[in-house]
PDB file of C-alpha atoms in Angstrom:
ATOM      1  CA  MET A  23       0.004   0.099   0.157  1.00 41.00           C
ATOM      2  CA  ASN A  24       1.564   3.448  -1.032  1.00 47.00           C
ATOM      3  CA  LYS A  25       1.619   6.416   1.363  1.00 49.00           C
ATOM      4  CA  SER A  26      -1.341   8.255  -0.664  1.00 52.00           C
ATOM      5  CA  SER A  27      -3.474   5.144   0.051  1.00 51.00           C
ATOM      6  CA  GLU A  28      -2.415   5.134   3.543  1.00 60.00           C
ATOM      7  CA  LEU A  29      -4.036   8.761   3.716  1.00 63.00           C
ATOM      8  CA  HIS A  30      -6.896   7.551   2.067  1.00 58.00           C
ATOM      9  CA  ASN A  31      -7.506   5.042   4.681  1.00 65.00           C
ATOM     10  CA  LEU A  32      -6.574   6.968   7.966  1.00 71.00           C
ATOM     11  CA  SER A  33      -9.552   7.354   9.919  1.00 72.00           C
ATOM     12  CA  GLU A  34      -8.159   8.887  13.193  1.00 86.00           C
ATOM     13  CA  GLN A  35      -6.676  12.295  13.644  1.00 91.00           C
ATOM     14  CA  ALA A  36      -2.883  12.342  12.825  1.00 92.00           C
ATOM     15  CA  ALA A  37      -0.135  14.663  12.258  1.00 94.00           C
ATOM     16  CA  SER A  38       3.174  14.968  10.012  1.00 93.00           C
ATOM     17  CA  TYR A  39       5.921  17.297  10.795  1.00 95.00           C
ATOM     18  CA  GLY A  40       9.075  18.280   8.749  1.00 95.00           C
ATOM     19  CA  ILE A  41      11.535  20.512   6.811  1.00 96.00           C
ATOM     20  CA  ASP A  42       9.617  21.321   3.367  1.00 96.00           C
ATOM     21  CA  TRP A  43      12.604  23.515   1.543  1.00 97.00           C
ATOM     22  CA  PHE A  44      16.132  24.146   2.511  1.00 97.00           C
ATOM     23  CA  GLN A  45      18.848  26.162   0.729  1.00 96.00           C
ATOM     24  CA  GLY A  46      21.940  28.223   1.288  1.00 96.00           C
ATOM     25  CA  THR A  47      25.413  28.883   0.283  1.00 95.00           C
ATOM     26  CA  MET A  48      28.896  27.315   1.239  1.00 92.00           C
ATOM     27  CA  LYS A  49      31.775  29.138   1.013  1.00 88.00           C
ATOM     28  CA  GLY A  50      35.610  28.129   0.763  1.00 82.00           C
ATOM     29  CA  ILE A  51      34.978  25.024  -1.464  1.00 82.00           C
ATOM     30  CA  HIS A  52      34.763  26.733  -4.857  1.00 69.00           C
ATOM     31  CA  HIS A  53      38.186  25.978  -5.924  1.00 72.00           C
ATOM     32  CA  ILE A  54      38.145  22.265  -4.763  1.00 71.00           C
ATOM     33  CA  GLU A  55      37.948  19.509  -7.223  1.00 73.00           C
ATOM     34  CA  ASN A  56      35.244  17.677  -5.809  1.00 78.00           C
ATOM     35  CA  TRP A  57      33.285  20.860  -4.862  1.00 83.00           C
ATOM     36  CA  MET A  58      29.780  19.290  -5.656  1.00 78.00           C
ATOM     37  CA  ILE A  59      30.593  16.402  -3.395  1.00 83.00           C
ATOM     38  CA  ILE A  60      31.808  18.079  -0.478  1.00 87.00           C
ATOM     39  CA  CYS A  61      28.287  20.268  -0.191  1.00 90.00           C
ATOM     40  CA  LEU A  62      26.090  17.141   0.150  1.00 93.00           C
ATOM     41  CA  PRO A  63      26.146  14.403   2.613  1.00 93.00           C
ATOM     42  CA  PRO A  64      27.924  11.184   1.480  1.00 92.00           C
ATOM     43  CA  GLN A  65      24.550   9.054   1.657  1.00 92.00           C
ATOM     44  CA  ILE A  66      23.554  10.980  -1.533  1.00 92.00           C
ATOM     45  CA  THR A  67      27.034  11.236  -3.375  1.00 89.00           C
ATOM     46  CA  ARG A  68      28.214   7.718  -2.816  1.00 88.00           C
ATOM     47  CA  HIS A  69      24.915   6.123  -4.075  1.00 85.00           C
ATOM     48  CA  GLN A  70      23.314   8.464  -6.829  1.00 89.00           C
ATOM     49  CA  SER A  71      24.303   9.931 -10.162  1.00 90.00           C
ATOM     50  CA  LYS A  72      23.853  13.413 -11.340  1.00 90.00           C
ATOM     51  CA  HIS A  73      23.149  15.261 -14.515  1.00 91.00           C
ATOM     52  CA  HIS A  74      23.604  18.977 -15.605  1.00 90.00           C
ATOM     53  CA  SER A  75      20.684  21.439 -14.870  1.00 91.00           C
ATOM     54  CA  ARG A  76      19.815  24.912 -15.487  1.00 89.00           C
ATOM     55  CA  SER A  77      21.660  27.327 -13.352  1.00 87.00           C
ATOM     56  CA  ILE A  78      19.618  30.134 -11.695  1.00 87.00           C
ATOM     57  CA  ASN A  79      20.348  33.226  -9.527  1.00 85.00           C
ATOM     58  CA  GLY A  80      23.420  34.188 -11.537  1.00 90.00           C
ATOM     59  CA  TYR A  81      25.234  31.054 -11.275  1.00 92.00           C
ATOM     60  CA  ASN A  82      26.566  29.210 -14.378  1.00 90.00           C
ATOM     61  CA  GLU A  83      27.175  25.531 -13.417  1.00 90.00           C
ATOM     62  CA  CYS A  84      24.618  23.363 -12.017  1.00 92.00           C
ATOM     63  CA  TYR A  85      24.251  19.635 -11.119  1.00 91.00           C
ATOM     64  CA  GLU A  86      20.968  17.840  -9.982  1.00 93.00           C
ATOM     65  CA  TRP A  87      21.267  14.588  -8.354  1.00 92.00           C
ATOM     66  CA  ASP A  88      18.910  11.593  -8.614  1.00 92.00           C
ATOM     67  CA  CYS A  89      17.025  12.892  -5.355  1.00 93.00           C
ATOM     68  CA  GLY A  90      16.333  16.545  -7.041  1.00 94.00           C
ATOM     69  CA  VAL A  91      18.839  18.440  -4.810  1.00 95.00           C
ATOM     70  CA  LYS A  92      20.447  21.023  -6.998  1.00 94.00           C
ATOM     71  CA  VAL A  93      24.122  22.102  -6.258  1.00 94.00           C
ATOM     72  CA  MET A  94      25.580  25.212  -8.445  1.00 93.00           C
ATOM     73  CA  ARG A  95      28.395  27.612  -8.586  1.00 91.00           C
ATOM     74  CA  HIS A  96      29.915  30.397 -11.000  1.00 90.00           C
ATOM     75  CA  ASP A  97      33.172  29.069 -12.442  1.00 86.00           C
ATOM     76  CA  LYS A  98      34.468  32.589 -12.748  1.00 88.00           C
ATOM     77  CA  HIS A  99      33.097  34.200  -9.401  1.00 88.00           C
ATOM     78  CA  PRO A 100      34.301  32.000  -6.291  1.00 85.00           C
ATOM     79  CA  ASP A 101      32.985  34.677  -4.102  1.00 87.00           C
ATOM     80  CA  MET A 102      29.410  33.598  -4.986  1.00 91.00           C
ATOM     81  CA  GLY A 103      30.315  30.418  -3.158  1.00 91.00           C
ATOM     82  CA  VAL A 104      28.420  27.027  -3.884  1.00 93.00           C
ATOM     83  CA  HIS A 105      24.665  27.082  -3.620  1.00 94.00           C
ATOM     84  CA  VAL A 106      22.654  24.146  -2.553  1.00 96.00           C
ATOM     85  CA  ILE A 107      18.976  24.074  -3.078  1.00 96.00           C
ATOM     86  CA  PHE A 108      16.553  21.328  -1.443  1.00 97.00           C
ATOM     87  CA  SER A 109      13.129  21.677  -2.576  1.00 95.00           C
ATOM     88  CA  GLY A 110      10.534  20.032  -0.673  1.00 93.00           C
ATOM     89  CA  THR A 111      10.262  16.962  -2.881  1.00 92.00           C
ATOM     90  CA  ALA A 112      13.946  16.671  -3.054  1.00 94.00           C
ATOM     91  CA  TRP A 113      14.152  16.919   0.707  1.00 95.00           C
ATOM     92  CA  ARG A 114      11.535  13.921   1.060  1.00 93.00           C
ATOM     93  CA  THR A 115      12.976  11.968  -1.519  1.00 93.00           C
ATOM     94  CA  THR A 116      16.366  12.235   0.110  1.00 94.00           C
ATOM     95  CA  LEU A 117      14.912  11.285   3.519  1.00 94.00           C
ATOM     96  CA  GLU A 118      13.671   8.073   1.815  1.00 91.00           C
ATOM     97  CA  ASP A 119      16.275   7.133  -0.568  1.00 91.00           C
ATOM     98  CA  THR A 120      18.921   7.638   2.496  1.00 92.00           C
ATOM     99  CA  GLY A 121      17.395   6.668   5.513  1.00 92.00           C
ATOM    100  CA  LEU A 122      18.191   9.973   7.287  1.00 93.00           C
ATOM    101  CA  SER A 123      15.807  11.864   9.359  1.00 93.00           C
ATOM    102  CA  ASP A 124      15.220  15.619   9.100  1.00 94.00           C
ATOM    103  CA  GLN A 125      17.676  16.379  12.164  1.00 94.00           C
ATOM    104  CA  GLU A 126      20.487  14.164  10.542  1.00 94.00           C
ATOM    105  CA  LEU A 127      20.195  15.753   7.436  1.00 95.00           C
ATOM    106  CA  ILE A 128      20.317  19.327   8.074  1.00 95.00           C
ATOM    107  CA  ASN A 129      22.904  18.755  10.657  1.00 94.00           C
ATOM    108  CA  TYR A 130      25.229  18.080   7.931  1.00 94.00           C
ATOM    109  CA  TYR A 131      24.939  21.973   7.309  1.00 95.00           C
ATOM    110  CA  ASN A 132      25.863  22.975  10.748  1.00 94.00           C
ATOM    111  CA  ASN A 133      29.146  24.378   9.937  1.00 91.00           C
ATOM    112  CA  ASP A 134      30.805  27.783   9.947  1.00 90.00           C
ATOM    113  CA  MET A 135      31.010  27.287   5.784  1.00 90.00           C
ATOM    114  CA  PHE A 136      27.417  27.138   5.268  1.00 94.00           C
ATOM    115  CA  LYS A 137      24.901  30.296   5.493  1.00 95.00           C
ATOM    116  CA  PRO A 138      21.174  29.331   5.022  1.00 96.00           C
ATOM    117  CA  THR A 139      19.017  31.424   2.819  1.00 96.00           C
ATOM    118  CA  ARG A 140      15.797  29.877   3.060  1.00 97.00           C
ATOM    119  CA  ILE A 141      14.041  27.221   5.300  1.00 97.00           C
ATOM    120  CA  ASP A 142      10.451  26.011   5.116  1.00 97.00           C
ATOM    121  CA  VAL A 143       9.142  23.869   7.873  1.00 97.00           C
ATOM    122  CA  ARG A 144       5.281  22.286   7.994  1.00 97.00           C
ATOM    123  CA  CYS A 145       2.688  20.825  10.126  1.00 97.00           C
ATOM    124  CA  ASP A 146       0.270  18.778   8.639  1.00 96.00           C
ATOM    125  CA  GLY A 147      -2.968  17.769  10.122  1.00 96.00           C
ATOM    126  CA  PHE A 148      -5.337  14.906   8.919  1.00 94.00           C
ATOM    127  CA  ASN A 149      -8.794  14.580   9.959  1.00 93.00           C
ATOM    128  CA  PHE A 150      -9.589  17.877  11.940  1.00 95.00           C
ATOM    129  CA  ASP A 151     -12.648  19.577  11.018  1.00 94.00           C
ATOM    130  CA  VAL A 152     -10.894  22.808  10.086  1.00 96.00           C
ATOM    131  CA  SER A 153     -10.008  24.457   6.917  1.00 94.00           C
ATOM    132  CA  ALA A 154      -8.126  27.709   5.786  1.00 95.00           C
ATOM    133  CA  ARG A 155     -11.178  29.440   6.093  1.00 94.00           C
ATOM    134  CA  THR A 156     -11.431  28.545   9.689  1.00 96.00           C
ATOM    135  CA  PHE A 157      -8.435  30.535  10.338  1.00 97.00           C
ATOM    136  CA  ALA A 158      -9.414  33.444   8.162  1.00 96.00           C
ATOM    137  CA  THR A 159     -12.364  33.939  10.064  1.00 96.00           C
ATOM    138  CA  ALA A 160     -10.074  33.967  13.295  1.00 97.00           C
ATOM    139  CA  VAL A 161      -8.119  36.711  11.774  1.00 97.00           C
ATOM    140  CA  GLU A 162     -11.275  38.713  11.044  1.00 96.00           C
ATOM    141  CA  ASP A 163     -12.422  37.934  14.701  1.00 96.00           C
ATOM    142  CA  GLY A 164      -9.288  39.410  16.004  1.00 96.00           C
ATOM    143  CA  GLU A 165      -8.116  35.910  17.276  1.00 96.00           C
ATOM    144  CA  CYS A 166      -4.927  35.751  15.604  1.00 96.00           C
ATOM    145  CA  GLN A 167      -1.945  36.539  17.689  1.00 97.00           C
ATOM    146  CA  THR A 168       0.929  37.897  15.751  1.00 96.00           C
ATOM    147  CA  SER A 169       3.277  40.743  15.122  1.00 95.00           C
ATOM    148  CA  MET A 170       2.816  40.455  11.414  1.00 95.00           C
ATOM    149  CA  HIS A 171       0.905  43.313   9.694  1.00 93.00           C
ATOM    150  CA  SER A 172      -0.121  41.702   6.704  1.00 94.00           C
ATOM    151  CA  LYS A 173      -2.608  38.904   6.518  1.00 95.00           C
ATOM    152  CA  THR A 174      -4.124  37.697   3.116  1.00 94.00           C
ATOM    153  CA  TYR A 175      -6.806  35.468   2.361  1.00 94.00           C
ATOM    154  CA  ILE A 176      -6.844  34.142  -1.187  1.00 90.00           C
ATOM    155  CA  HIS A 177     -10.031  31.751  -2.229  1.00 84.00           C
ATOM    156  CA  GLY A 178      -9.046  29.058  -4.851  1.00 75.00           C
ATOM    157  CA  ILE A 179     -11.219  29.358  -8.053  1.00 70.00           C
ATOM    158  CA  ASP A 180     -12.845  25.976  -8.809  1.00 64.00           C
ATOM    159  CA  THR A 181     -11.140  24.112  -6.160  1.00 66.00           C
ATOM    160  CA  ASN A 182     -11.933  25.876  -2.911  1.00 73.00           C
ATOM    161  CA  ALA A 183      -8.804  25.216  -2.103  1.00 82.00           C
ATOM    162  CA  ASP A 184      -8.154  28.445   0.106  1.00 90.00           C
ATOM    163  CA  THR A 185      -4.909  29.887   1.621  1.00 94.00           C
ATOM    164  CA  LEU A 186      -4.289  32.316   4.301  1.00 96.00           C
ATOM    165  CA  TYR A 187      -1.187  34.000   4.371  1.00 96.00           C
ATOM    166  CA  VAL A 188       0.238  35.789   7.582  1.00 97.00           C
ATOM    167  CA  GLY A 189       3.221  38.007   6.672  1.00 95.00           C
ATOM    168  CA  SER A 190       4.208  40.036   3.686  1.00 90.00           C
ATOM    169  CA  LEU A 191       3.764  38.426   0.444  1.00 86.00           C
ATOM    170  CA  LYS A 192       6.200  40.685  -1.361  1.00 85.00           C
ATOM    171  CA  LYS A 193       8.876  40.426   1.161  1.00 83.00           C
ATOM    172  CA  ARG A 194       8.452  36.875   2.096  1.00 84.00           C
ATOM    173  CA  SER A 195      11.227  37.218   4.469  1.00 93.00           C
ATOM    174  CA  LYS A 196       9.041  35.426   7.375  1.00 95.00           C
ATOM    175  CA  LEU A 197       5.625  34.101   6.232  1.00 96.00           C
ATOM    176  CA  LEU A 198       3.171  31.755   7.386  1.00 97.00           C
ATOM    177  CA  ARG A 199       0.877  29.884   5.160  1.00 97.00           C
ATOM    178  CA  ILE A 200      -2.399  27.860   5.987  1.00 97.00           C
ATOM    179  CA  TYR A 201      -4.025  26.077   3.210  1.00 95.00           C
ATOM    180  CA  ASP A 202      -6.265  22.916   2.395  1.00 94.00           C
ATOM    181  CA  LYS A 203      -3.488  20.662   1.361  1.00 92.00           C
ATOM    182  CA  GLY A 204      -5.832  17.779   0.680  1.00 90.00           C
ATOM    183  CA  ILE A 205      -7.777  19.671  -1.977  1.00 88.00           C
ATOM    184  CA  VAL A 206      -4.806  21.108  -3.621  1.00 86.00           C
ATOM    185  CA  GLU A 207      -3.617  17.472  -4.205  1.00 84.00           C
ATOM    186  CA  GLY A 208      -6.869  16.207  -5.227  1.00 82.00           C
ATOM    187  CA  LEU A 209      -7.132  13.920  -2.548  1.00 83.00           C
ATOM    188  CA  ASP A 210     -10.503  12.937  -0.621  1.00 82.00           C
ATOM    189  CA  VAL A 211      -8.710  13.686   2.763  1.00 86.00           C
ATOM    190  CA  ASN A 212      -9.477  16.290   5.252  1.00 91.00           C
ATOM    191  CA  TRP A 213      -5.841  17.642   5.444  1.00 94.00           C
ATOM    192  CA  ILE A 214      -4.757  21.086   6.570  1.00 96.00           C
ATOM    193  CA  ARG A 215      -1.069  22.265   6.309  1.00 97.00           C
ATOM    194  CA  PHE A 216       0.595  25.079   8.275  1.00 98.00           C
ATOM    195  CA  GLU A 217       3.821  26.079   6.533  1.00 97.00           C
ATOM    196  CA  ALA A 218       6.395  28.599   7.853  1.00 97.00           C
ATOM    197  CA  GLU A 219       8.733  30.258   5.219  1.00 97.00           C
ATOM    198  CA  PHE A 220      11.940  31.926   6.531  1.00 97.00           C
ATOM    199  CA  ARG A 221      14.573  33.462   4.344  1.00 95.00           C
ATOM    200  CA  GLN A 222      17.770  35.443   4.474  1.00 92.00           C
ATOM    201  CA  SER A 223      18.417  36.491   8.225  1.00 94.00           C
ATOM    202  CA  TYR A 224      15.221  34.879   9.490  1.00 96.00           C
ATOM    203  CA  ALA A 225      16.477  31.454   7.585  1.00 96.00           C
ATOM    204  CA  LYS A 226      19.623  31.697   9.446  1.00 95.00           C
ATOM    205  CA  SER A 227      18.177  32.428  12.885  1.00 95.00           C
ATOM    206  CA  ALA A 228      15.364  29.711  12.126  1.00 96.00           C
ATOM    207  CA  THR A 229      18.231  27.031  11.195  1.00 96.00           C
ATOM    208  CA  ALA A 230      20.214  28.350  14.463  1.00 94.00           C
ATOM    209  CA  HIS A 231      17.306  27.257  16.345  1.00 94.00           C
ATOM    210  CA  ILE A 232      16.889  23.922  14.990  1.00 94.00           C
ATOM    211  CA  PHE A 233      20.918  23.026  15.338  1.00 92.00           C
ATOM    212  CA  ALA A 234      20.938  24.483  19.184  1.00 88.00           C
ATOM    213  CA  GLU A 235      17.904  22.523  20.490  1.00 72.00           C
ATOM    214  CA  SER A 236      18.504  19.007  21.883  1.00 75.00           C
ATOM    215  CA  LYS A 237      14.725  18.010  21.763  1.00 78.00           C
ATOM    216  CA  ASP A 238      12.882  16.503  18.974  1.00 88.00           C
ATOM    217  CA  ILE A 239      12.946  18.528  15.754  1.00 93.00           C
ATOM    218  CA  ASN A 240       9.173  18.194  15.653  1.00 93.00           C
ATOM    219  CA  GLU A 241       8.896  20.467  18.817  1.00 93.00           C
ATOM    220  CA  THR A 242      11.246  22.937  17.336  1.00 95.00           C
ATOM    221  CA  ILE A 243       9.040  23.111  14.019  1.00 96.00           C
ATOM    222  CA  LYS A 244       6.074  23.929  16.241  1.00 96.00           C
ATOM    223  CA  GLU A 245       7.867  26.545  18.075  1.00 96.00           C
ATOM    224  CA  LEU A 246       9.133  28.136  14.616  1.00 97.00           C
ATOM    225  CA  ILE A 247       5.313  28.169  13.484  1.00 98.00           C
ATOM    226  CA  ILE A 248       3.756  29.587  16.581  1.00 97.00           C
ATOM    227  CA  GLY A 249       6.794  32.327  16.364  1.00 96.00           C
ATOM    228  CA  ILE A 250       4.991  33.803  13.334  1.00 97.00           C
ATOM    229  CA  ALA A 251       1.428  33.464  14.640  1.00 97.00           C
ATOM    230  CA  ASP A 252      -0.825  31.708  17.035  1.00 97.00           C
ATOM    231  CA  PHE A 253      -4.453  30.933  17.034  1.00 97.00           C
ATOM    232  CA  PRO A 254      -4.985  29.989  20.517  1.00 95.00           C
ATOM    233  CA  GLU A 255      -9.059  29.899  20.119  1.00 96.00           C
ATOM    234  CA  ILE A 256      -8.824  27.013  17.611  1.00 97.00           C
ATOM    235  CA  GLU A 257      -8.878  23.606  19.006  1.00 95.00           C
ATOM    236  CA  ALA A 258      -7.228  21.952  16.055  1.00 95.00           C
ATOM    237  CA  TRP A 259      -4.444  24.379  16.268  1.00 97.00           C
ATOM    238  CA  ARG A 260      -3.699  23.819  20.005  1.00 96.00           C
ATOM    239  CA  VAL A 261      -3.678  20.155  19.375  1.00 95.00           C
ATOM    240  CA  LEU A 262      -1.282  20.162  16.422  1.00 96.00           C
ATOM    241  CA  LEU A 263       1.165  22.653  18.053  1.00 95.00           C
ATOM    242  CA  GLY A 264       0.943  21.288  21.421  1.00 89.00           C
ATOM    243  CA  ASP A 265       2.049  18.094  23.195  1.00 80.00           C
ATOM    244  CA  ASN A 266      -0.328  15.862  21.387  1.00 71.00           C
ATOM    245  CA  GLY A 267       0.549  12.615  21.344  1.00 75.00           C
ATOM    246  CA  LEU A 268      -0.994  12.219  18.084  1.00 81.00           C
ATOM    247  CA  LYS A 269      -0.249   9.401  15.655  1.00 81.00           C
ATOM    248  CA  ILE A 270       2.618  10.530  13.220  1.00 81.00           C
ATOM    249  CA  VAL A 271       2.438   9.756   9.503  1.00 82.00           C
ATOM    250  CA  GLN A 272       4.277  10.842   6.360  1.00 75.00           C
ATOM    251  CA  PRO A 273       2.832  12.366   3.179  1.00 70.00           C
ATOM    252  CA  ALA A 274       3.985  10.526  -0.210  1.00 59.00           C
ATOM    253  CA  THR A 275       6.811  12.005  -1.970  1.00 52.00           C
ATOM    254  CA  GLY A 276       4.699  12.750  -4.985  1.00 51.00           C
ATOM    255  CA  VAL A 277       2.648  14.880  -2.746  1.00 44.00           C
ATOM    256  CA  GLY A 278       3.248  18.690  -3.200  1.00 43.00           C
ATOM    257  CA  ASN A 279       3.206  18.438  -7.077  1.00 48.00           C
ATOM    258  CA  THR A 280       2.856  21.868  -8.213  1.00 54.00           C
ATOM    259  CA  LYS A 281       2.717  20.616 -11.823  1.00 57.00           C
ATOM    260  CA  LYS A 282      -0.400  18.517 -11.123  1.00 55.00           C
ATOM    261  CA  TRP A 283      -2.104  21.391  -9.625  1.00 55.00           C
ATOM    262  CA  LEU A 284      -1.481  23.405 -12.733  1.00 66.00           C
ATOM    263  CA  LEU A 285      -2.445  20.786 -15.065  1.00 64.00           C
ATOM    264  CA  THR A 286      -5.613  20.360 -13.362  1.00 57.00           C
ATOM    265  CA  SER A 287      -7.292  23.373 -11.441  1.00 56.00           C
ATOM    266  CA  VAL A 288      -5.472  26.164 -12.916  1.00 69.00           C
ATOM    267  CA  ALA A 289      -5.874  24.461 -16.650  1.00 75.00           C
ATOM    268  CA  LYS A 290      -9.504  24.056 -16.078  1.00 69.00           C
ATOM    269  CA  SER A 291     -10.012  27.476 -14.988  1.00 73.00           C
ATOM    270  CA  LEU A 292      -8.151  28.706 -18.131  1.00 81.00           C
ATOM    271  CA  ALA A 293      -9.952  26.601 -20.440  1.00 81.00           C
ATOM    272  CA  ASN A 294     -13.233  27.925 -19.023  1.00 75.00           C
ATOM    273  CA  GLU A 295     -12.343  31.579 -19.653  1.00 80.00           C
ATOM    274  CA  VAL A 296     -10.850  30.597 -23.243  1.00 81.00           C
ATOM    275  CA  PHE A 297     -14.621  28.998 -23.847  1.00 80.00           C
ATOM    276  CA  LYS A 298     -16.230  32.135 -22.631  1.00 80.00           C
ATOM    277  CA  ASP A 299     -13.698  34.472 -24.768  1.00 82.00           C
ATOM    278  CA  PRO A 300     -11.752  32.790 -27.362  1.00 81.00           C
ATOM    279  CA  ASP A 301      -9.491  35.864 -27.667  1.00 82.00           C
ATOM    280  CA  PHE A 302      -8.389  35.366 -24.183  1.00 83.00           C
ATOM    281  CA  GLU A 303      -6.175  32.592 -25.235  1.00 84.00           C
ATOM    282  CA  GLN A 304      -3.750  34.645 -27.124  1.00 85.00           C
ATOM    283  CA  THR A 305      -3.855  37.520 -24.236  1.00 85.00           C
ATOM    284  CA  PHE A 306      -2.905  34.687 -21.668  1.00 85.00           C
ATOM    285  CA  ILE A 307      -0.184  33.570 -23.920  1.00 85.00           C
ATOM    286  CA  ALA A 308       1.414  36.856 -24.346  1.00 83.00           C
ATOM    287  CA  VAL A 309       1.249  37.590 -20.760  1.00 84.00           C
ATOM    288  CA  PHE A 310       2.805  34.510 -19.792  1.00 82.00           C
ATOM    289  CA  LYS A 311       5.767  34.767 -22.102  1.00 81.00           C
ATOM    290  CA  GLY A 312       6.453  38.238 -21.032  1.00 79.00           C
ATOM    291  CA  ILE A 313       6.294  36.952 -17.305  1.00 81.00           C
ATOM    292  CA  LEU A 314       8.887  34.010 -18.319  1.00 77.00           C
ATOM    293  CA  ASN A 315      11.130  36.498 -20.197  1.00 75.00           C
ATOM    294  CA  ARG A 316      11.494  38.621 -17.299  1.00 73.00           C
ATOM    295  CA  MET A 317      12.220  35.824 -15.167  1.00 65.00           C
ATOM    296  CA  ILE A 318      14.957  34.460 -17.389  1.00 64.00           C
ATOM    297  CA  ASP A 319      16.569  37.983 -17.469  1.00 62.00           C
ATOM    298  CA  LYS A 320      16.296  38.192 -14.005  1.00 54.00           C
ATOM    299  CA  HIS A 321      18.212  35.078 -13.304  1.00 47.00           C
ATOM    300  CA  PHE A 322      20.902  35.697 -15.899  1.00 47.00           C
ATOM    301  CA  ASN A 323      21.457  38.966 -14.764  1.00 47.00           C
ATOM    302  CA  ALA A 324      20.943  38.350 -11.101  1.00 39.00           C
ATOM    303  CA  ASP A 325      23.852  38.854  -8.629  1.00 38.00           C
ATOM    304  CA  ASN A 326      24.225  36.305  -5.378  1.00 36.00           C
ATOM    305  CA  THR A 327      21.495  37.913  -3.699  1.00 34.00           C
ATOM    306  CA  LEU A 328      18.355  35.594  -3.463  1.00 30.00           C
ATOM    307  CA  GLU A 329      15.043  37.159  -2.842  1.00 31.00           C
TER     308      GLU A 329
END
């Protein structure tokens, strides 16, 4: 039985915690012949192969390993260092392929050479009678305790997969996302996700907090999420982010597939608009190409500063 099936058959309340994105720059190894091996744990480099991939953020040499982690450098600018990117899927695949835990994998980067630039942590709740709308209502009722000024609620068209953002969507230096993960994945599962994103200096302090704690990493993840916002009036929140004794499960590696969402929910919405107005197809393509070209230009002309 695969993990998606396990979620479908899960009848009791359960939780899952983990790291959902991790990236940063390692200095001092650019000139070493095996630079792309040194910046990754040996459990990856000894047993997996790599291939060339597209560079971003001003780098001009990039390799992607089987698990999905990317490492890149600029062969003419050693001061940029070597950049490492674990997407959420790459991180989960690495854990499955190597048998490492979240704590063991991130501890590889607990050294003076590595500077974290982004880390996302997550808490997933299964079979709780709440949705993103529940938390948006709490914000409206003044029941959200946070120092963040910006709070944005977005209702998903067609899918009803809503998202509440606590923090600036523009700066994204520290941001909490609460969304209906089960609906996004097209699963008939009551699945809510709390996802905290930290960048730049906030990423450094959040990662340092994980390194410094001797307790279970799940408890540290709860603290990081509550550090952005707290919803003490919502029972599901209190249970999931408290000392809950819940059954711990792990979502399948394939979960979190943005392409799947684009090809289902987004594609359906676009097709509906084109059906009503055929001229909209060319308008959309023109806008899409314009955005893509600006992104490409930005990446090729960017310096080492990650937004």
